[in-house]
XYZ file of C-alpha atoms in Angstrom:
733
model
C -22.604 15.373 -53.581
C -25.803 13.548 -54.253
C -26.781 10.607 -52.911
C -26.506 8.764 -55.937
C -23.106 9.030 -56.228
C -22.563 8.225 -51.989
C -21.202 5.199 -50.958
C -23.666 2.134 -50.511
C -22.303 0.766 -47.286
C -22.316 4.226 -46.348
C -25.884 4.765 -46.461
C -27.091 1.298 -45.470
C -24.696 1.629 -42.131
C -26.151 5.237 -41.256
C -29.926 4.190 -42.344
C -29.600 1.018 -40.127
C -29.392 3.238 -37.555
C -32.668 5.323 -38.117
C -35.244 4.122 -35.359
C -37.396 4.822 -37.946
C -36.104 1.913 -40.261
C -36.940 -1.497 -40.300
C -36.414 -4.506 -42.031
C -38.686 -7.249 -43.617
C -37.853 -9.714 -41.111
C -38.309 -7.111 -38.189
C -41.711 -6.212 -39.877
C -42.754 -9.685 -39.625
C -43.286 -10.261 -43.341
C -41.405 -12.064 -46.434
C -42.053 -9.858 -49.492
C -41.957 -6.061 -50.397
C -45.396 -6.295 -51.525
C -46.611 -7.928 -48.523
C -45.227 -4.770 -46.106
C -47.673 -2.333 -48.360
C -49.834 -4.033 -46.700
C -48.675 -2.464 -43.135
C -47.912 1.174 -44.495
C -44.538 0.269 -45.325
C -42.782 1.042 -48.183
C -38.840 0.498 -49.559
C -36.050 3.247 -48.426
C -35.704 4.171 -51.472
C -32.048 4.964 -51.611
C -28.757 3.138 -52.961
C -27.919 -0.010 -51.089
C -25.496 -2.732 -51.600
C -26.711 -5.723 -53.069
C -28.313 -8.026 -50.743
C -29.241 -5.434 -47.946
C -31.936 -3.358 -49.213
C -34.907 -4.634 -47.759
C -34.768 -1.422 -45.602
C -38.415 -0.009 -45.255
C -39.489 2.419 -43.984
C -43.472 4.034 -43.305
C -44.900 5.443 -46.404
C -45.788 9.485 -45.272
C -42.634 9.550 -43.484
C -40.361 7.844 -46.251
C -39.214 11.528 -48.063
C -38.741 13.465 -44.590
C -36.635 10.126 -43.748
C -34.570 10.206 -47.016
C -33.334 13.819 -46.130
C -32.230 13.136 -42.522
C -29.926 10.148 -43.718
C -28.720 12.258 -46.618
C -28.002 14.634 -43.108
C -25.882 11.967 -41.727
C -24.446 11.369 -44.757
C -23.166 14.643 -45.366
C -21.641 14.939 -42.031
C -19.610 11.298 -42.136
C -18.414 12.716 -45.721
C -17.389 15.840 -43.870
C -15.997 13.549 -40.763
C -12.978 12.425 -43.007
C -12.313 15.646 -44.319
C -12.182 17.053 -40.676
C -10.054 14.374 -39.458
C -7.579 15.300 -41.842
C -7.480 18.577 -41.032
C -7.009 17.646 -37.721
C -3.646 15.717 -38.570
C -2.213 18.789 -40.108
C -3.458 21.685 -37.834
C -2.942 20.254 -34.366
C 0.322 18.891 -34.648
C 2.693 20.303 -31.623
C -0.572 21.178 -29.657
C -1.814 18.651 -27.078
C -5.730 17.539 -29.158
C -5.779 15.002 -31.349
C -8.808 14.400 -33.484
C -10.217 10.642 -33.739
C -12.617 8.420 -34.750
C -15.799 7.733 -32.971
C -17.825 4.898 -32.873
C -20.728 6.850 -34.551
C -19.738 7.883 -37.941
C -21.234 11.244 -37.856
C -19.354 12.665 -34.648
C -15.464 12.618 -34.146
C -13.609 12.492 -30.740
C -11.241 14.886 -29.380
C -8.198 13.765 -26.704
C -6.878 16.275 -24.572
C -3.423 14.888 -23.188
C -1.455 16.031 -20.076
C 1.964 15.041 -18.815
C 2.214 15.183 -14.218
C 5.604 15.164 -13.529
C 6.097 14.053 -9.856
C 9.221 13.544 -7.927
C 10.843 10.267 -7.484
C 9.058 8.679 -10.401
C 11.202 7.794 -13.571
C 9.208 10.288 -15.554
C 5.978 12.369 -16.039
C 2.727 10.473 -16.339
C 0.690 10.682 -18.790
C -3.029 11.389 -19.002
C -5.214 12.028 -21.478
C -9.404 12.715 -21.043
C -11.971 13.058 -24.230
C -15.222 14.374 -25.394
C -16.883 13.784 -28.564
C -18.232 16.534 -31.323
C -20.638 16.252 -33.712
C -18.576 16.901 -37.301
C -20.800 20.241 -37.950
C -19.179 21.556 -35.002
C -15.715 21.498 -36.138
C -16.436 21.316 -40.082
C -15.452 24.652 -42.162
C -13.196 26.162 -39.601
C -9.689 26.833 -40.919
C -6.142 25.234 -38.881
C -5.757 28.545 -36.620
C -9.522 28.370 -35.716
C -9.532 24.644 -35.327
C -6.794 24.006 -32.683
C -7.892 26.767 -30.727
C -11.459 26.076 -31.204
C -10.142 22.408 -28.767
C -7.176 23.281 -26.830
C -9.441 25.624 -25.395
C -12.624 23.769 -25.298
C -13.814 24.125 -21.189
C -15.071 20.880 -20.866
C -11.640 19.294 -21.607
C -9.705 21.479 -19.926
C -11.864 21.489 -16.641
C -11.425 17.139 -17.319
C -7.996 17.299 -18.037
C -7.449 19.403 -14.408
C -9.550 17.386 -12.504
C -7.672 13.990 -13.741
C -4.242 15.688 -13.094
C -5.497 16.629 -9.936
C -6.580 13.280 -9.174
C -3.592 11.552 -9.618
C -1.304 14.628 -7.978
C -3.703 13.846 -4.696
C -3.078 9.789 -5.331
C 0.834 10.231 -5.448
C 0.365 12.580 -2.260
C -1.279 9.789 -0.799
C 1.246 7.590 -1.889
C 4.170 9.601 -0.641
C 2.985 9.938 2.808
C 2.245 6.421 3.301
C 6.052 5.739 2.707
C 7.449 8.087 5.101
C 7.759 5.486 7.784
C 9.369 3.305 5.295
C 12.906 1.816 5.556
C 15.243 0.765 2.891
C 13.787 -0.891 -0.230
C 10.357 -0.035 1.112
C 10.585 3.647 0.265
C 8.478 5.896 -1.951
C 11.402 5.510 -4.708
C 10.723 1.438 -4.667
C 6.936 2.136 -4.910
C 7.527 4.747 -7.519
C 9.097 2.381 -9.953
C 5.833 0.127 -9.304
C 3.877 3.105 -9.825
C 5.862 4.124 -13.007
C 5.374 0.263 -14.743
C 1.667 -0.033 -13.989
C 1.464 3.583 -16.030
C 2.416 2.231 -19.540
C -0.152 2.181 -21.869
C -3.034 3.481 -19.565
C -3.754 7.015 -19.666
C -7.557 7.187 -18.390
C -7.637 8.138 -15.403
C -9.978 5.797 -14.129
C -8.082 2.656 -15.164
C -4.766 4.326 -14.323
C -6.202 4.885 -10.506
C -7.677 1.120 -10.445
C -4.305 -0.382 -11.104
C -1.974 2.014 -9.366
C -4.850 0.857 -6.426
C -4.057 -2.403 -6.611
C -0.066 -2.154 -6.790
C -0.060 0.033 -3.829
C -2.065 -2.427 -2.083
C 0.159 -5.053 -2.785
C 2.899 -3.249 -1.989
C 1.596 -2.540 1.343
C 0.909 -5.681 1.977
C 4.005 -6.858 1.070
C 6.377 -4.528 3.069
C 4.021 -4.875 6.109
C 5.039 -8.433 5.997
C 8.733 -7.634 5.621
C 8.760 -5.072 8.254
C 6.144 -7.700 10.140
C 9.013 -10.563 9.856
C 11.733 -8.014 10.661
C 10.308 -7.154 13.965
C 9.321 -10.940 14.542
C 12.740 -11.775 14.202
C 13.938 -8.639 16.161
C 11.878 -8.953 19.096
C 10.684 -12.269 19.252
C 13.413 -14.260 17.855
C 11.646 -18.041 18.082
C 14.911 -19.698 18.116
C 15.141 -18.396 21.811
C 11.172 -19.604 21.978
C 12.503 -20.518 25.416
C 12.736 -16.693 26.489
C 9.006 -16.678 26.640
C 8.856 -18.542 29.483
C 10.463 -16.742 32.184
C 8.807 -18.266 35.247
C 9.806 -21.956 34.130
C 13.436 -20.169 33.651
C 13.759 -18.925 37.485
C 12.768 -21.634 38.780
C 15.810 -23.960 37.884
C 13.703 -27.031 36.845
C 14.730 -30.754 37.088
C 13.870 -33.096 34.197
C 13.245 -36.326 34.819
C 12.853 -38.485 31.077
C 10.306 -41.553 31.789
C 10.664 -43.825 28.633
C 9.715 -47.272 27.975
C 6.773 -49.208 26.215
C 3.101 -49.113 26.352
C 2.466 -50.904 29.652
C 5.355 -50.717 30.836
C 4.184 -48.231 34.579
C 4.980 -45.238 33.280
C 2.208 -43.851 34.022
C 1.864 -45.076 37.201
C 5.003 -44.054 38.447
C 4.900 -40.158 37.664
C 1.280 -40.399 39.229
C 2.840 -41.295 42.583
C 5.126 -38.799 42.676
C 2.444 -36.107 41.430
C 0.425 -37.191 44.796
C 3.451 -36.598 46.695
C 3.625 -33.207 45.561
C 2.048 -30.285 47.312
C 1.003 -29.325 43.863
C 0.868 -30.042 40.296
C -0.402 -30.478 36.833
C -0.945 -33.081 34.671
C -0.979 -32.639 30.851
C -2.691 -34.526 28.829
C -3.212 -35.418 24.924
C -6.782 -35.884 25.538
C -9.276 -35.298 27.291
C -10.816 -38.220 28.242
C -7.108 -38.914 29.655
C -7.370 -35.676 31.665
C -10.797 -36.571 33.076
C -9.413 -40.306 33.662
C -6.207 -38.515 35.887
C -9.105 -36.270 37.258
C -10.760 -39.130 38.699
C -8.199 -41.306 39.693
C -6.317 -38.739 41.593
C -9.537 -37.494 43.356
C -10.371 -41.003 44.460
C -6.756 -41.467 45.983
C -7.513 -38.640 48.378
C -5.563 -35.911 46.315
C -8.301 -33.637 45.278
C -7.540 -32.246 41.528
C -9.180 -29.727 39.210
C -9.843 -30.661 35.584
C -8.981 -27.967 32.873
C -9.487 -28.433 28.856
C -10.278 -25.931 26.555
C -14.132 -26.758 26.437
C -14.192 -28.147 30.505
C -13.862 -27.087 33.566
C -14.727 -29.222 36.647
C -13.528 -27.941 40.120
C -12.975 -30.328 43.064
C -13.423 -28.288 46.652
C -10.110 -28.528 47.855
C -7.751 -28.666 45.140
C -4.384 -27.657 44.848
C -3.708 -30.372 41.686
C -4.764 -29.807 38.374
C -5.282 -32.136 35.031
C -5.706 -30.347 31.796
C -5.265 -30.904 28.175
C -1.795 -30.060 26.933
C -3.209 -26.798 24.952
C -3.864 -24.885 27.929
C -0.825 -25.157 30.289
C -0.214 -22.780 32.362
C 3.055 -20.883 32.254
C 2.460 -18.476 35.248
C 1.524 -20.741 38.211
C 4.074 -22.525 39.683
C 3.847 -25.689 41.056
C 6.290 -29.198 42.704
C 5.537 -31.363 39.712
C 4.461 -31.867 36.682
C 3.667 -34.557 34.572
C 4.025 -34.514 30.958
C 2.447 -37.208 28.798
C 2.953 -38.564 25.136
C 5.977 -36.497 24.528
C 6.706 -38.085 21.599
C 3.799 -35.997 20.697
C 6.380 -33.623 20.141
C 6.373 -34.423 16.122
C 2.831 -34.274 15.413
C 2.434 -31.509 12.874
C -0.786 -29.943 13.926
C -0.114 -30.496 17.553
C 3.394 -30.646 18.441
C 3.372 -26.906 19.376
C 2.120 -27.912 22.618
C 3.950 -30.373 23.392
C 7.102 -28.129 22.867
C 5.681 -24.991 25.026
C 5.085 -27.800 28.018
C 8.573 -29.018 27.888
C 10.201 -25.311 27.542
C 7.336 -23.526 29.644
C 5.590 -25.710 31.999
C 6.481 -24.006 36.037
C 7.163 -26.981 38.241
C 9.865 -28.082 40.145
C 10.352 -31.229 38.584
C 9.133 -31.878 35.489
C 8.153 -35.450 34.346
C 7.938 -36.462 30.737
C 6.702 -39.619 29.494
C 6.713 -41.315 26.308
C 8.202 -43.433 23.757
C 12.003 -44.765 23.456
C 12.305 -42.743 20.703
C 11.763 -39.303 21.817
C 14.457 -39.410 23.911
C 17.465 -37.372 21.535
C 14.837 -34.442 20.912
C 14.408 -34.263 25.031
C 18.156 -34.609 25.827
C 18.699 -32.257 23.318
C 15.862 -29.405 24.231
C 17.295 -30.657 27.840
C 20.694 -29.619 26.716
C 19.839 -26.210 24.906
C 17.192 -25.392 28.684
C 21.140 -26.003 30.575
C 18.470 -28.259 32.725
C 19.644 -31.222 34.466
C 18.451 -34.246 33.060
C 17.518 -38.017 34.292
C 16.491 -41.037 32.480
C 14.035 -43.581 33.590
C 13.989 -46.805 31.433
C 11.621 -49.059 32.214
C 10.793 -52.299 30.058
C 6.958 -53.602 29.023
C 5.314 -55.550 32.308
C 3.569 -58.368 29.726
C 5.509 -59.917 26.974
C 3.995 -58.988 23.285
C 4.267 -61.142 20.616
C 3.003 -60.950 16.792
C 0.017 -63.608 15.368
C 2.017 -65.173 12.294
C -1.176 -65.147 10.272
C -3.343 -62.882 8.695
C -6.741 -63.571 10.597
C -9.931 -63.137 8.766
C -13.432 -61.986 10.502
C -14.274 -65.460 11.527
C -11.634 -65.464 13.675
C -12.280 -62.308 16.011
C -13.183 -63.517 19.284
C -14.443 -61.877 22.310
C -12.312 -59.694 24.351
C -10.347 -58.442 20.443
C -9.932 -55.104 20.202
C -9.943 -53.764 16.262
C -8.352 -50.569 15.182
C -9.907 -48.957 12.110
C -8.300 -45.442 10.962
C -11.812 -42.968 10.496
C -15.367 -42.938 11.757
C -16.474 -44.323 8.473
C -14.252 -47.839 8.540
C -14.929 -48.155 12.584
C -18.740 -48.319 11.467
C -18.008 -50.715 8.732
C -15.881 -53.025 10.332
C -19.081 -52.719 13.437
C -21.300 -53.453 10.974
C -19.229 -57.063 10.070
C -18.624 -57.576 13.168
C -22.232 -57.476 14.197
C -23.501 -59.486 11.164
C -21.354 -62.551 12.856
C -23.334 -62.387 16.317
C -20.567 -60.407 18.046
C -21.480 -57.276 20.428
C -19.253 -54.136 19.580
C -18.459 -51.468 21.884
C -16.759 -48.908 19.459
C -14.133 -45.915 20.262
C -13.303 -42.840 18.442
C -12.588 -39.080 18.423
C -15.618 -37.891 17.598
C -17.424 -39.272 20.210
C -17.682 -36.629 23.797
C -15.957 -38.488 26.691
C -18.323 -39.372 28.553
C -19.742 -41.734 25.285
C -15.975 -43.131 25.061
C -16.150 -44.365 29.005
C -19.782 -45.843 28.580
C -18.559 -47.487 25.410
C -15.208 -48.803 27.346
C -16.648 -49.813 30.210
C -19.269 -51.584 27.945
C -16.352 -53.815 26.693
C -14.931 -53.556 30.177
C -17.724 -55.111 31.750
C -18.003 -58.058 29.183
C -21.580 -56.094 27.664
C -19.558 -56.131 24.646
C -17.763 -59.032 22.792
C -15.030 -56.718 20.937
C -14.340 -52.966 20.425
C -13.572 -51.595 17.575
C -11.233 -48.019 18.198
C -9.085 -45.125 15.474
C -5.770 -45.042 16.869
C -6.685 -42.797 20.192
C -6.326 -45.832 21.470
C -3.402 -45.777 21.622
C -3.542 -42.407 23.689
C -3.264 -43.859 26.893
C -6.866 -45.585 26.663
C -6.320 -48.081 29.054
C -9.082 -51.225 27.886
C -8.329 -55.287 29.318
C -7.282 -56.641 25.953
C -5.885 -60.014 24.518
C -4.955 -59.127 21.202
C -5.310 -55.654 19.407
C -6.005 -56.420 15.399
C -5.358 -53.529 12.749
C -7.848 -53.807 9.650
C -5.597 -51.610 7.825
C -2.151 -51.025 7.709
C -2.338 -47.381 6.313
C -4.463 -43.957 7.690
C -5.746 -40.771 6.535
C -3.880 -37.560 7.975
C -5.887 -34.867 6.790
C -3.467 -33.671 3.328
C -2.644 -37.570 2.543
C -3.245 -41.173 2.672
C 0.182 -42.339 4.287
C 1.483 -45.734 5.932
C 1.380 -46.476 9.914
C 4.534 -45.047 11.250
C 6.656 -47.071 13.654
C 5.611 -44.988 16.693
C 1.924 -45.453 16.073
C 1.842 -49.025 15.454
C 4.194 -49.381 18.712
C 1.865 -47.450 20.376
C -1.289 -48.903 19.138
C -0.117 -52.347 19.032
C 0.944 -52.455 23.146
C -2.458 -52.187 24.145
C -2.532 -55.662 23.913
C -2.444 -57.758 27.043
C -2.733 -55.159 29.912
C -0.402 -56.055 32.869
C -2.879 -57.512 35.485
C -5.273 -59.001 33.079
C -2.991 -60.731 30.469
C 0.011 -62.376 30.657
C 0.698 -61.622 28.020
C -0.100 -59.291 24.464
C -1.174 -60.358 20.765
C -1.098 -57.831 17.648
C -1.559 -58.747 14.148
C -4.049 -58.182 11.214
C -7.733 -59.003 10.033
C -8.637 -58.853 6.563
C -6.461 -57.465 4.960
C -2.595 -56.443 5.082
C 0.239 -59.096 6.394
C 1.961 -59.957 9.671
C 5.036 -59.298 7.383
C 4.394 -55.680 6.423
C 3.116 -54.867 10.039
C 6.554 -56.054 11.173
C 8.420 -53.742 8.951
C 6.235 -50.739 9.761
C 7.019 -51.166 13.460
C 10.800 -51.976 12.932
C 11.344 -48.940 10.549
C 12.311 -46.105 12.305
C 10.335 -42.750 12.485
C 11.555 -40.005 10.949
C 9.177 -37.454 12.210
C 11.354 -38.598 15.264
C 14.841 -38.058 14.133
C 17.592 -36.199 16.691
C 17.776 -33.007 14.423
C 14.276 -32.566 14.125
C 13.037 -28.811 14.906
C 10.846 -28.862 17.775
C 7.459 -26.941 16.887
C 6.761 -23.876 17.933
C 3.317 -21.537 17.517
C 3.324 -17.457 18.507
C 0.974 -16.109 21.387
C -1.653 -14.128 21.478
C -0.024 -11.867 23.384
C 2.993 -11.718 20.498
C 0.313 -11.575 17.644
C -1.150 -8.243 19.998
C 2.219 -6.720 20.204
C 2.912 -7.376 16.457
C -0.180 -6.062 15.268
C 0.048 -2.666 17.358
C 4.192 -2.566 15.874
C 2.488 -2.460 12.626
C -0.687 -0.693 12.988
C -3.589 -3.478 11.251
C -5.928 -5.766 12.869
C -5.298 -8.380 9.809
C -4.621 -11.622 11.057
C -3.896 -13.430 8.434
C -1.053 -10.459 7.950
C 0.167 -11.169 11.064
C 0.647 -15.091 11.075
C 2.140 -14.559 7.365
C 4.739 -12.622 9.228
C 5.485 -15.118 12.279
C 5.810 -17.771 9.115
C 8.160 -15.840 7.075
C 10.418 -14.988 10.217
C 13.332 -16.919 10.036
C 12.817 -19.731 12.531
C 14.471 -22.464 11.381
C 16.093 -24.660 13.724
C 19.994 -25.687 14.326
C 22.084 -27.865 16.346
C 21.911 -25.232 18.801
C 18.276 -23.351 18.002
C 15.834 -26.007 18.082
C 12.860 -24.371 17.570
C 10.965 -23.815 14.475
C 7.341 -22.410 13.613
C 4.921 -25.108 13.031
C 2.871 -25.204 10.116
C 0.344 -22.248 10.575
C -2.225 -22.875 7.692
C -4.511 -24.277 9.818
C -4.853 -21.226 11.423
C -4.515 -18.910 8.295
C -7.968 -20.273 7.019
C -9.620 -19.082 9.823
C -8.006 -15.741 9.932
C -9.507 -15.126 6.631
C -12.720 -16.084 8.111
C -12.060 -12.821 10.805
C -10.613 -10.929 8.418
C -13.489 -11.089 6.197
C -15.799 -9.381 8.855
C -15.804 -6.145 10.690
C -14.678 -7.474 14.056
C -12.216 -5.892 16.237
C -8.472 -7.145 16.724
C -8.966 -8.613 20.265
C -11.808 -10.666 19.194
C -10.629 -11.810 16.329
C -6.974 -12.923 18.033
C -9.776 -14.728 20.926
C -11.326 -16.783 18.301
C -7.810 -17.196 16.411
C -6.805 -20.207 18.735
C -10.992 -21.848 18.708
C -11.046 -25.402 18.584
C -13.074 -25.606 15.035
C -12.494 -27.800 12.452
C -13.522 -26.417 9.209
C -13.952 -29.119 7.095
C -16.529 -30.492 9.352
C -19.448 -28.808 8.697
C -20.953 -28.826 12.459
C -17.722 -26.761 13.214
C -18.217 -24.463 10.140
C -21.379 -23.645 10.893
C -21.461 -22.575 14.353
C -17.941 -20.725 13.801
C -20.130 -18.593 10.668
C -22.977 -18.373 13.459
C -20.737 -17.044 16.401
C -19.263 -14.678 13.801
C -22.184 -13.439 12.429
C -23.638 -12.552 16.107
C -19.990 -11.037 17.469
C -20.570 -8.869 13.658
C -24.443 -7.840 14.676
C -24.003 -7.466 18.651
C -26.818 -10.257 18.348
C -26.452 -12.968 21.111
C -26.342 -15.997 19.738
C -28.719 -18.868 21.892
C -28.036 -22.330 22.439
C -31.767 -23.613 20.987
C -30.318 -22.098 17.686
C -27.412 -24.509 17.952
C -29.177 -27.512 19.660
C -32.517 -29.064 17.700
C -35.806 -29.250 20.284
C -35.342 -33.079 19.314
C -32.682 -35.496 19.011
C -34.892 -38.840 18.877
C -34.527 -38.385 15.311
C -30.735 -37.520 14.697
C -28.253 -40.638 13.706
C -24.890 -40.713 15.200
C -23.157 -38.727 12.598
C -24.736 -35.543 13.893
C -24.940 -36.267 17.257
C -21.263 -36.320 17.118
C -21.780 -33.202 14.491
C -23.813 -31.731 17.266
C -21.535 -32.942 20.677
C -18.510 -30.770 18.983
C -20.871 -28.134 18.198
C -21.353 -28.403 21.836
C -17.724 -28.065 23.036
C -16.947 -25.270 20.052
C -20.346 -22.833 21.865
C -18.644 -23.810 25.491
C -15.112 -22.770 24.737
C -16.476 -19.305 22.636
C -18.989 -19.200 25.685
C -15.573 -18.445 27.883
C -14.335 -16.023 25.393
C -17.735 -14.072 24.344
C -20.048 -14.690 27.550
C -22.618 -11.771 26.494
C -22.951 -12.792 23.124
C -22.954 -16.662 23.466
C -25.298 -16.592 26.983
C -26.203 -20.039 27.702
C -22.962 -22.023 28.882
C -24.397 -22.863 31.977
C -26.650 -24.925 29.861
C -24.074 -27.213 27.922
C -23.387 -29.572 29.715
C -26.870 -30.870 30.473
C -26.950 -30.907 27.199
C -23.852 -32.823 26.165
C -25.010 -35.717 29.061
C -28.451 -35.604 27.030
C -26.693 -36.006 23.851
C -24.123 -38.532 24.762
C -27.209 -40.252 25.995
C -28.778 -40.816 22.788
C -25.425 -41.545 21.003
C -24.823 -44.501 23.594
C -28.463 -45.757 22.784
C -27.434 -46.061 19.349
C -23.855 -47.670 19.570
C -25.064 -50.058 22.087
C -28.046 -50.918 19.685
C -27.266 -54.468 17.953
C -28.676 -52.483 14.837
C -26.533 -52.388 11.661
C -25.648 -48.299 10.454
C -28.106 -47.961 7.621
C -25.439 -46.658 5.087
C -26.031 -43.169 3.121
C -28.062 -42.818 0.126
C -26.508 -43.093 -2.804
C -25.558 -39.821 -4.717
C -28.103 -38.879 -7.409
C -27.441 -40.817 -11.307
C -28.178 -43.372 -13.240
C -27.966 -46.972 -12.849
C -24.450 -48.339 -13.525
C -22.474 -45.120 -13.476
C -18.728 -45.676 -13.718
C -17.137 -45.396 -10.409
C -14.846 -43.010 -9.245
C -11.175 -43.770 -10.667
C -9.562 -41.446 -7.913
C -9.470 -40.422 -4.517
C -7.220 -39.493 -1.305
C -3.710 -38.863 -2.526
C -1.384 -41.414 -1.275
C 2.364 -41.014 0.259
C-alpha cells in the first residue's frame, strides 16, 4: 500500500518520533521559507491539516521518507498480527497485546502456581516485546509454537514462579509456631486477596511483603498480649514485688490539708528508725529532706535519676519516687504526696511505691481526697492500714475580692502555670518597683533553692512560682495569689482541679510565721470561680479509679525474649493492648505509654541492641523540649556509631552570652547527660564534670533571675506589619 493511501495521522505519529525530523518551532524559524536557509525542507509526506510543519535536512529527505515508509508498513502489519493472535492463540498460555511503540507487539505469557492452603492458584504473567516483522508472515500454528516456546518468555515465567514459591515457602515456615488464627491458613487468605489484579511478580511480591509485615506485626502483638495476660497479669501487680509481699508491712496513712504537720510526723518516725527511705515527688524536696535529716543527726543519702550524693555512715535515703528500690528492705518508708496516684503521667511511680516499697512500716502522706484509693489498695494487698487525720495549724481564708497588680504586697506568692507566664508576671511586678524571686520546674534545684532563699531572707519582696510550690516547697508567705485558674497539661488547657487549688492555696500562712493565711486571685478570675474550683470534687481521685502501673525493664526483656524481637515499640504495644483494666477487686490498670512509644520510635529507627534500647527507654527526657530532643539524638548517634560523646559537645565554651531560657535548657541537658552516663559510661565519659558545670550554669541563671532587668521579649516572627493575629491556640477542656 503506497503512503498516499495510509492514514495521515499514523504517518505523523511515526514521523514525529524519527530522530532526524524536526518542527518549525524546534528549528527556531517561523516559516518554511526561512527553514531553507538552514538546509531544511518539508518532509514531503501526507500529513493531517495543521500538522504539516515537519522538516528534514534536504540531503536526507529521501532516505528518511523510506525509513518512515518502513515504519508505516510495520504498523499496518501489527494490526494483522494482533488479529491473527486472537484467533491462533486461543487456549494457549500466550496472548498478543499492543505496545506503546506502534511498530512493536507485546507477548504476555501466563502461568498458575497452586499452593497448599491458598484458596486458588496464583496467576503470574511475564512479557516481552517483538518487532512486528519478527511475527509477520507466520501461519497460525507457527505463530503459536514460536511464542509458546520463546526461551526468554519461558525463562522469565519459570523465574517468576520460583520467586513466588520461595516467598510462600518462607511465609509457611514463619507460621509454623502460629497459634489458632495465626496459622498459615489465615495468612493465606490475606495473600490471596492481595494477589487480586496483581499478576506481575515484582508488584505481587512487594504487596505480599507489606501484607506479611503487617500480619507478622499483628501476630506478634496478639501473641505478646496473650503472653502478658498469662504470665505478667498486671491485675495482680503486687506479685511483682516479692520482697514487700514477704515483710508483713504495716501501712500508716497520714492525711490532712497543707500546713498540718504530716511531713514532720513522718520524718520523726523516720529519724527514730534503724534505716529508712523517703520518697519525694520532686528532686528539690528529696534534697531538702536529706539535708534536714542529716542536720538532725541522721546521715542520709540522696538518690535521684539525675544525681547521687553519699553521706558517710548513712543508712537512710531520700530519693525521688521513680527510683524506689524494691529489693532493699528498711524499717520505715515515707511516701509523700500520695494523691499523685491520679497523675496521668507519673502516677505509676506512686502505685509502685505504695505496693512495692519494702518497709516494715510505710507512712503514706497526702490529701484527704486520696484516702479511698489508699484504703482500696490496702484491702487488695490484705495489709493493715492505720489512718491518722490532721487539721491545719493556721486558718486559711479566701480574699473576697479580686486584687489588682497595685494590691500586690511584700511577702506575697503569685502563682502562674507556665514558664512564659512566670516571666510575664515577674516583668509586671518589676515595673512596679518590687523585687522578685522566681521558682518554676525548669530551674535546677540549686537555682530554685537560691531563689527561695532570696524570698525567705527578704532580698526579694515577692515570689512568682508555678504550681510546683504545691509539692512541699516551704515558703513563708502570708498570701497566695492565683494569676490564672487554668493550666496547659501537655495536651489541652483545662481548669485547675480541686486538689491542685487546695495544695497551692494551702501554702499561705505557714505555721510559725503567720497566724493565718489568705489566698485569692489577682488580675484575672474571680473569688467565686476560685471557691467553686476548690469545692468541686476532683474526678481524678474518685474511689473507683484504677491505680496506674507501668511495665518494668525486666518485664519488657522477658517479653522480647518470648517474641524474638528487639522492637521496643512492639513490646510497649503488647502491654498497652493487654487486658489490665482495674475492677473493684483488681485495682490496677496500665498507664498511658504514649510518651514511651514516642521515644521507642526513635530507638527502633537506630541499629541498637535491645539492652541499650531498654536502658534508654526510661530516659527522663521531654522530647518537646529542643535541648532534650537534641541531646537524645546525640546520645543515639554515639551509641549507634560507638563514638564517645564528650561534654564539650553539650555545653558551650562560654555561658555569659546565654539567656535564661537557654540556660534552663542547658540544665536539663546536663541532667540527661548525667543520667545516660550512668547507663553508658564508656560513651559518655564526662559524668564527673557535670556537677561543676551544673553549678556554673546555676550561678549564671541566678544572676539573671536576681537582676532587676526585665526579660527581653523574643523577636516577633517574620511577616508584614498589621498581619492578622492567629485565632487558634491550645485546645480547651
